[in-house]
């Protein structure tokens, strides 16, 4: 296989990793921050740990700033709308409390079986492609395979493995999110043009929203007819959990919020996961002694695998070498380099930096 471009995924570091690291260390030694421009918009990036803690603390994140990322990344604004990472502090706190009811540790562990089943398929597919590439002497890549795998698994977790039209939904979602990397879509008004690619993106987003909206409406009708029937199913999809989730003294998520958060979860999970998997495989290939040790650790695990998927997940999560290797790969090559931008709603002081409203 061809040696892949490295590091993968992370747009700032892949453009010029040495320049990014130089700025990071210079900023940490000096003021702990530097100016960053996205076209004509100026932002401040913080790298000093204490400053980062201040920005992420409630004083700024919840009380003196809000997220307006949809006004900059307009495709995201159209696709994710009222998703939890797109809204202001008041809506965020409400959604956060409700979504935790659907995505606690116990709930997420129940999704392991879907990922496990599809992992067997992707490994077998990689073996076939690798053998064909070696025989015919052509190059093949991992990241495309992992991207398809992760977005497919996430969609199955959200909608169920038997959902009809899953492949088309995955294809449209992946294409729309890729369109945000087109710099034309950063220009105000471009997405609203009545022809060409902007029109195709808007139509794809309408199809995606319409598909999920119809499922949400169906589940809400089931809940209205018999509130306990859906909740007592032996296994629930993530979308069903979002529909059922509620917090005391608060209304449940609206249908629009459920739809937007479905695609927000896809966006949060598919690219970060595929990038991490690519780095992990690359590092396993580079360090084959560690690869063999992890292989032996997993072999002993599979020899007495539990029949229950939750127990298998707990056993896998407890493997020390595998866990340490994954954590080190994420430390060396993080899939993302920051958080969603905050826009200050009043003047704030972060370390030596004064940020106006």
Coordinates of C-alpha atoms in Angstrom, one line a residue:
X1 CA 0.0 0.0 0.0
X2 CA 1.1 3.6 -0.6
X3 CA 2.3 5.5 2.5
X4 CA -0.7 7.7 3.3
X5 CA -0.6 11.4 3.8
X6 CA -0.1 12.0 7.5
X7 CA -1.5 13.2 9.8
X8 CA -5.0 12.5 8.5
X9 CA -8.2 14.4 8.8
X10 CA -7.2 17.4 10.9
X11 CA -7.4 20.3 8.4
X12 CA -5.1 22.8 10.2
X13 CA -2.3 20.3 11.0
X14 CA -2.5 18.6 7.6
X15 CA -2.1 21.9 5.9
X16 CA 1.2 22.7 7.7
X17 CA 1.7 20.7 10.9
X18 CA 5.1 22.2 11.6
X19 CA 3.8 25.8 11.3
X20 CA 0.8 24.9 13.5
X21 CA 3.0 23.4 16.2
X22 CA 5.4 26.4 16.1
X23 CA 2.5 28.8 16.6
X24 CA 1.1 26.7 19.4
X25 CA 4.4 26.6 21.4
X26 CA 5.1 30.3 20.7
X27 CA 1.7 31.3 21.9
X28 CA 2.0 29.1 25.0
X29 CA 5.3 30.8 25.9
X30 CA 4.0 34.3 25.2
X31 CA 0.3 35.2 25.7
X32 CA -1.2 31.7 25.4
X33 CA -3.3 32.7 22.3
X34 CA -3.1 33.9 18.7
X35 CA -5.4 35.4 16.1
X36 CA -6.9 33.1 13.6
X37 CA -8.8 34.3 10.5
X38 CA -11.5 32.4 8.6
X39 CA -11.8 34.5 5.5
X40 CA -12.7 38.0 6.9
X41 CA -13.7 36.7 10.4
X42 CA -11.2 37.0 13.2
X43 CA -11.1 34.7 16.1
X44 CA -8.8 34.0 19.0
X45 CA -7.3 30.5 19.6
X46 CA -6.1 29.7 23.1
X47 CA -3.4 27.1 23.8
X48 CA -2.4 27.8 27.4
X49 CA -4.1 25.2 29.6
X50 CA -5.4 27.6 32.2
X51 CA -6.9 29.9 29.5
X52 CA -8.5 27.0 27.8
X53 CA -10.1 26.0 31.1
X54 CA -11.4 29.6 31.5
X55 CA -13.0 29.6 28.0
X56 CA -14.7 26.2 28.6
X57 CA -15.9 27.1 32.1
X58 CA -19.5 28.1 32.7
X59 CA -18.6 31.8 33.3
X60 CA -17.8 32.2 29.6
X61 CA -19.3 29.2 27.8
X62 CA -22.8 29.5 29.4
X63 CA -23.0 33.1 30.7
X64 CA -21.0 35.3 28.3
X65 CA -20.9 33.6 24.9
X66 CA -23.0 31.7 22.4
X67 CA -22.4 29.4 19.4
X68 CA -23.0 31.0 16.1
X69 CA -21.2 28.5 14.0
X70 CA -24.1 28.0 11.7
X71 CA -23.7 31.6 10.5
X72 CA -20.2 30.9 9.3
X73 CA -20.4 27.2 8.2
X74 CA -23.7 27.6 6.4
X75 CA -24.1 24.0 5.2
X76 CA -23.7 22.9 8.8
X77 CA -26.3 25.6 9.8
X78 CA -28.8 24.1 7.3
X79 CA -28.1 20.5 8.2
X80 CA -27.7 20.7 12.0
X81 CA -30.0 23.6 12.8
X82 CA -31.0 23.2 16.4
X83 CA -28.5 20.4 17.3
X84 CA -27.0 20.7 20.8
X85 CA -23.6 22.1 19.6
X86 CA -25.3 24.8 17.5
X87 CA -27.6 26.5 20.0
X88 CA -27.1 29.1 22.7
X89 CA -26.6 28.5 26.4
X90 CA -30.2 28.3 27.5
X91 CA -31.2 25.8 24.8
X92 CA -27.9 23.9 25.3
X93 CA -28.5 23.3 29.0
X94 CA -32.1 22.1 28.4
X95 CA -31.0 19.7 25.5
X96 CA -28.1 18.4 27.5
X97 CA -30.2 17.4 30.4
X98 CA -32.7 15.6 28.2
X99 CA -30.1 13.9 25.9
X100 CA -28.2 12.5 28.8
X101 CA -31.4 10.4 29.5
X102 CA -30.9 8.8 26.1
X103 CA -27.1 8.6 26.0
X104 CA -25.9 7.4 29.4
X105 CA -23.1 4.9 29.7
X106 CA -25.5 2.0 30.1
X107 CA -27.3 3.0 26.8
X108 CA -24.2 3.5 24.7
X109 CA -22.8 0.1 25.8
X110 CA -25.9 -1.5 24.2
X111 CA -24.8 -0.2 20.8
X112 CA -21.6 -2.3 20.9
X113 CA -23.1 -5.3 19.1
X114 CA -23.9 -3.2 16.0
X115 CA -20.3 -1.9 15.8
X116 CA -18.9 -5.4 16.5
X117 CA -20.9 -7.1 13.7
X118 CA -20.0 -4.5 11.1
X119 CA -16.3 -4.5 12.2
X120 CA -16.1 -8.2 11.2
X121 CA -17.3 -7.2 7.7
X122 CA -14.9 -4.3 7.3
X123 CA -11.9 -6.4 8.4
X124 CA -12.8 -9.0 5.8
X125 CA -13.3 -6.4 3.2
X126 CA -9.9 -4.9 4.0
X127 CA -8.3 -8.3 3.6
X128 CA -9.8 -8.8 0.2
X129 CA -8.8 -5.3 -1.0
X130 CA -5.3 -5.6 0.4
X131 CA -4.8 -8.9 -1.4
X132 CA -6.1 -7.5 -4.7
X133 CA -3.9 -4.4 -4.3
X134 CA -0.8 -6.5 -3.8
X135 CA -1.5 -8.8 -6.6
X136 CA -2.3 -6.1 -9.2
X137 CA 0.2 -3.6 -7.7
X138 CA -2.1 -0.6 -7.2
X139 CA -2.5 1.7 -4.2
X140 CA -5.5 1.6 -1.9
X141 CA -6.3 3.7 1.2
X142 CA -7.8 3.0 4.6
X143 CA -9.5 6.3 5.5
X144 CA -12.2 5.9 2.8
X145 CA -13.0 2.4 4.0
X146 CA -13.2 3.6 7.6
X147 CA -15.3 6.6 6.7
X148 CA -17.9 4.4 5.0
X149 CA -17.8 1.9 7.9
X150 CA -18.2 4.5 10.7
X151 CA -21.0 6.5 9.1
X152 CA -22.8 3.2 8.3
X153 CA -22.5 1.9 11.9
X154 CA -23.7 5.3 13.3
X155 CA -26.7 5.3 11.0
X156 CA -27.6 1.7 12.0
X157 CA -27.3 2.6 15.7
X158 CA -29.5 5.6 15.2
X159 CA -32.1 4.0 12.9
X160 CA -31.7 0.2 13.2
X161 CA -29.9 -2.2 11.0
X162 CA -33.1 -3.1 9.1
X163 CA -34.0 0.4 8.1
X164 CA -34.8 0.6 4.4
X165 CA -33.0 3.2 2.4
X166 CA -30.0 3.2 4.8
X167 CA -27.4 3.2 2.0
X168 CA -29.0 6.3 0.2
X169 CA -29.2 8.1 3.6
X170 CA -25.5 7.4 4.3
X171 CA -24.5 8.5 0.8
X172 CA -26.4 11.8 1.0
X173 CA -25.2 12.6 4.5
X174 CA -21.6 12.0 3.6
X175 CA -21.9 14.1 0.5
X176 CA -23.6 17.1 2.2
X177 CA -21.0 17.2 5.0
X178 CA -18.1 17.0 2.4
X179 CA -19.6 20.1 0.7
X180 CA -18.9 22.2 3.7
X181 CA -15.2 21.9 2.9
X182 CA -15.9 23.8 -0.4
X183 CA -14.8 27.4 0.4
X184 CA -17.6 28.8 -1.8
X185 CA -20.1 27.7 0.8
X186 CA -18.4 30.1 3.3
X187 CA -19.6 33.1 1.2
X188 CA -22.9 34.6 2.5
X189 CA -25.8 33.9 0.1
X190 CA -24.0 31.2 -1.9
X191 CA -26.0 28.3 -0.4
X192 CA -29.2 30.1 -1.3
X193 CA -28.4 30.3 -5.0
X194 CA -31.2 28.7 -7.1
X195 CA -29.0 26.6 -9.3
X196 CA -26.0 24.2 -9.5
X197 CA -24.4 22.7 -6.4
X198 CA -26.1 25.0 -3.8
X199 CA -29.5 23.8 -5.0
X200 CA -28.4 20.2 -4.9
X201 CA -27.1 20.6 -1.3
X202 CA -30.4 22.2 -0.2
X203 CA -32.4 19.4 -1.9
X204 CA -30.3 16.8 -0.3
X205 CA -30.7 18.4 3.2
X206 CA -34.5 18.5 2.6
X207 CA -34.5 14.8 1.7
X208 CA -32.4 13.9 4.8
X209 CA -34.6 16.0 7.2
X210 CA -37.8 14.6 5.6
X211 CA -36.7 11.0 6.0
X212 CA -35.8 11.4 9.7
X213 CA -38.9 13.6 10.4
X214 CA -41.2 10.9 9.1
X215 CA -39.7 8.4 11.5
X216 CA -39.9 10.8 14.4
X217 CA -43.5 11.5 13.7
X218 CA -44.2 7.7 13.6
X219 CA -42.5 7.1 16.9
X220 CA -44.3 10.1 18.5
X221 CA -47.6 8.6 17.4
X222 CA -46.7 5.3 19.0
X223 CA -45.8 7.1 22.3
X224 CA -49.1 9.0 22.2
X225 CA -51.1 5.8 21.7
X226 CA -49.2 3.8 24.4
X227 CA -46.5 5.6 26.3
X228 CA -45.0 2.4 27.8
X229 CA -45.0 0.1 24.7
X230 CA -42.1 1.8 23.0
X231 CA -40.1 2.3 26.2
X232 CA -40.4 -1.3 27.1
X233 CA -38.9 -2.7 23.9
X234 CA -35.9 -5.0 24.6
X235 CA -33.7 -2.9 22.4
X236 CA -34.2 0.7 21.3
X237 CA -32.5 2.6 18.5
X238 CA -30.8 5.8 19.4
X239 CA -33.6 7.8 17.6
X240 CA -36.2 6.0 19.7
X241 CA -34.3 6.8 22.8
X242 CA -34.2 10.5 21.8
X243 CA -37.9 10.4 21.2
X244 CA -38.6 8.8 24.6
X245 CA -36.1 10.9 26.6
X246 CA -37.6 13.5 28.9
X247 CA -36.6 15.5 32.0
X248 CA -38.8 16.2 34.9
X249 CA -40.7 19.5 34.6
X250 CA -39.4 20.0 31.0
X251 CA -40.9 19.3 27.6
X252 CA -39.2 16.5 25.6
X253 CA -37.1 17.4 22.6
X254 CA -39.1 18.8 19.7
X255 CA -39.3 16.8 16.5
X256 CA -37.0 19.4 14.9
X257 CA -34.5 19.1 17.7
X258 CA -34.5 15.3 17.4
X259 CA -34.0 15.5 13.6
X260 CA -31.1 18.0 13.9
X261 CA -29.4 16.1 16.7
X262 CA -29.5 12.9 14.7
X263 CA -27.3 14.5 12.1
X264 CA -25.3 16.3 14.8
X265 CA -24.4 12.9 16.2
X266 CA -23.5 11.6 12.8
X267 CA -21.2 14.6 12.2
X268 CA -19.6 14.3 15.7
X269 CA -18.9 10.6 15.3
X270 CA -18.1 9.6 11.7
X271 CA -15.1 11.7 10.7
X272 CA -13.5 11.7 14.2
X273 CA -13.8 8.0 14.4
X274 CA -12.6 7.2 10.9
X275 CA -9.6 9.5 11.4
X276 CA -8.7 7.8 14.7
X277 CA -9.1 4.3 13.2
X278 CA -6.8 5.3 10.3
X279 CA -4.1 6.6 12.7
X280 CA -4.4 3.5 14.9
X281 CA -3.9 1.2 12.0
X282 CA -1.0 3.2 10.7
X283 CA 0.7 3.1 14.1
X284 CA 0.1 -0.6 14.4
X285 CA 1.8 -1.1 11.1
X286 CA 4.7 1.1 12.2
X287 CA 5.1 -0.7 15.6
X288 CA 4.7 -4.4 14.8
X289 CA 6.0 -5.6 18.2
X290 CA 3.2 -3.7 19.9
X291 CA 0.8 -5.0 17.2
X292 CA 1.7 -8.6 18.1
X293 CA 1.3 -8.0 21.8
X294 CA -2.1 -6.5 21.3
X295 CA -3.1 -9.3 19.0
X296 CA -2.2 -11.9 21.7
X297 CA -4.1 -9.9 24.3
X298 CA -7.2 -9.9 22.0
X299 CA -6.8 -13.6 21.2
X300 CA -7.0 -14.5 24.9
X301 CA -10.1 -12.3 25.1
X302 CA -11.9 -14.0 22.2
X303 CA -11.1 -17.5 23.5
X304 CA -13.6 -17.1 26.3
X305 CA -15.9 -14.4 24.9
X306 CA -19.2 -13.8 26.8
X307 CA -22.4 -14.4 24.9
X308 CA -23.8 -11.0 26.1
X309 CA -22.6 -8.0 24.0
X310 CA -22.5 -5.7 27.0
X311 CA -20.2 -8.1 28.8
X312 CA -18.0 -8.4 25.7
X313 CA -17.7 -4.6 25.6
X314 CA -16.7 -4.4 29.3
X315 CA -14.1 -7.1 28.7
X316 CA -12.7 -5.3 25.7
X317 CA -12.7 -2.0 27.5
X318 CA -10.6 -3.5 30.3
X319 CA -7.7 -4.6 28.1
X320 CA -4.7 -2.6 29.2
X321 CA -2.4 -2.7 26.2
X322 CA -5.2 -2.0 23.7
X323 CA -6.5 0.9 25.8
X324 CA -3.1 2.4 26.3
X325 CA -2.3 2.1 22.6
X326 CA -5.5 3.8 21.5
X327 CA -5.1 6.6 24.1
X328 CA -1.5 7.2 23.0
X329 CA -2.6 7.4 19.3
X330 CA -5.3 9.9 20.2
X331 CA -2.7 12.0 22.2
X332 CA -0.2 12.0 19.4
X333 CA -2.7 12.6 16.5
X334 CA -6.0 13.9 17.8
X335 CA -9.0 13.8 15.4
X336 CA -9.9 17.4 16.3
X337 CA -7.9 20.3 17.6
X338 CA -10.4 22.4 19.4
X339 CA -14.0 23.0 20.3
X340 CA -16.9 24.8 18.6
X341 CA -16.2 28.5 18.4
X342 CA -17.8 30.7 21.0
X343 CA -19.0 34.3 20.1
X344 CA -18.8 36.6 23.1
X345 CA -22.0 38.3 24.1
X346 CA -20.2 40.7 26.4
X347 CA -16.6 41.7 27.0
X348 CA -14.5 39.1 28.8
X349 CA -11.0 38.8 30.1
X350 CA -9.1 35.5 29.6
X351 CA -5.6 35.7 31.1
X352 CA -3.9 38.7 29.5
X353 CA -6.3 38.8 26.5
X354 CA -9.3 41.2 26.5
X355 CA -12.0 39.9 24.2
X356 CA -14.6 42.6 23.3
X357 CA -18.3 41.8 22.7

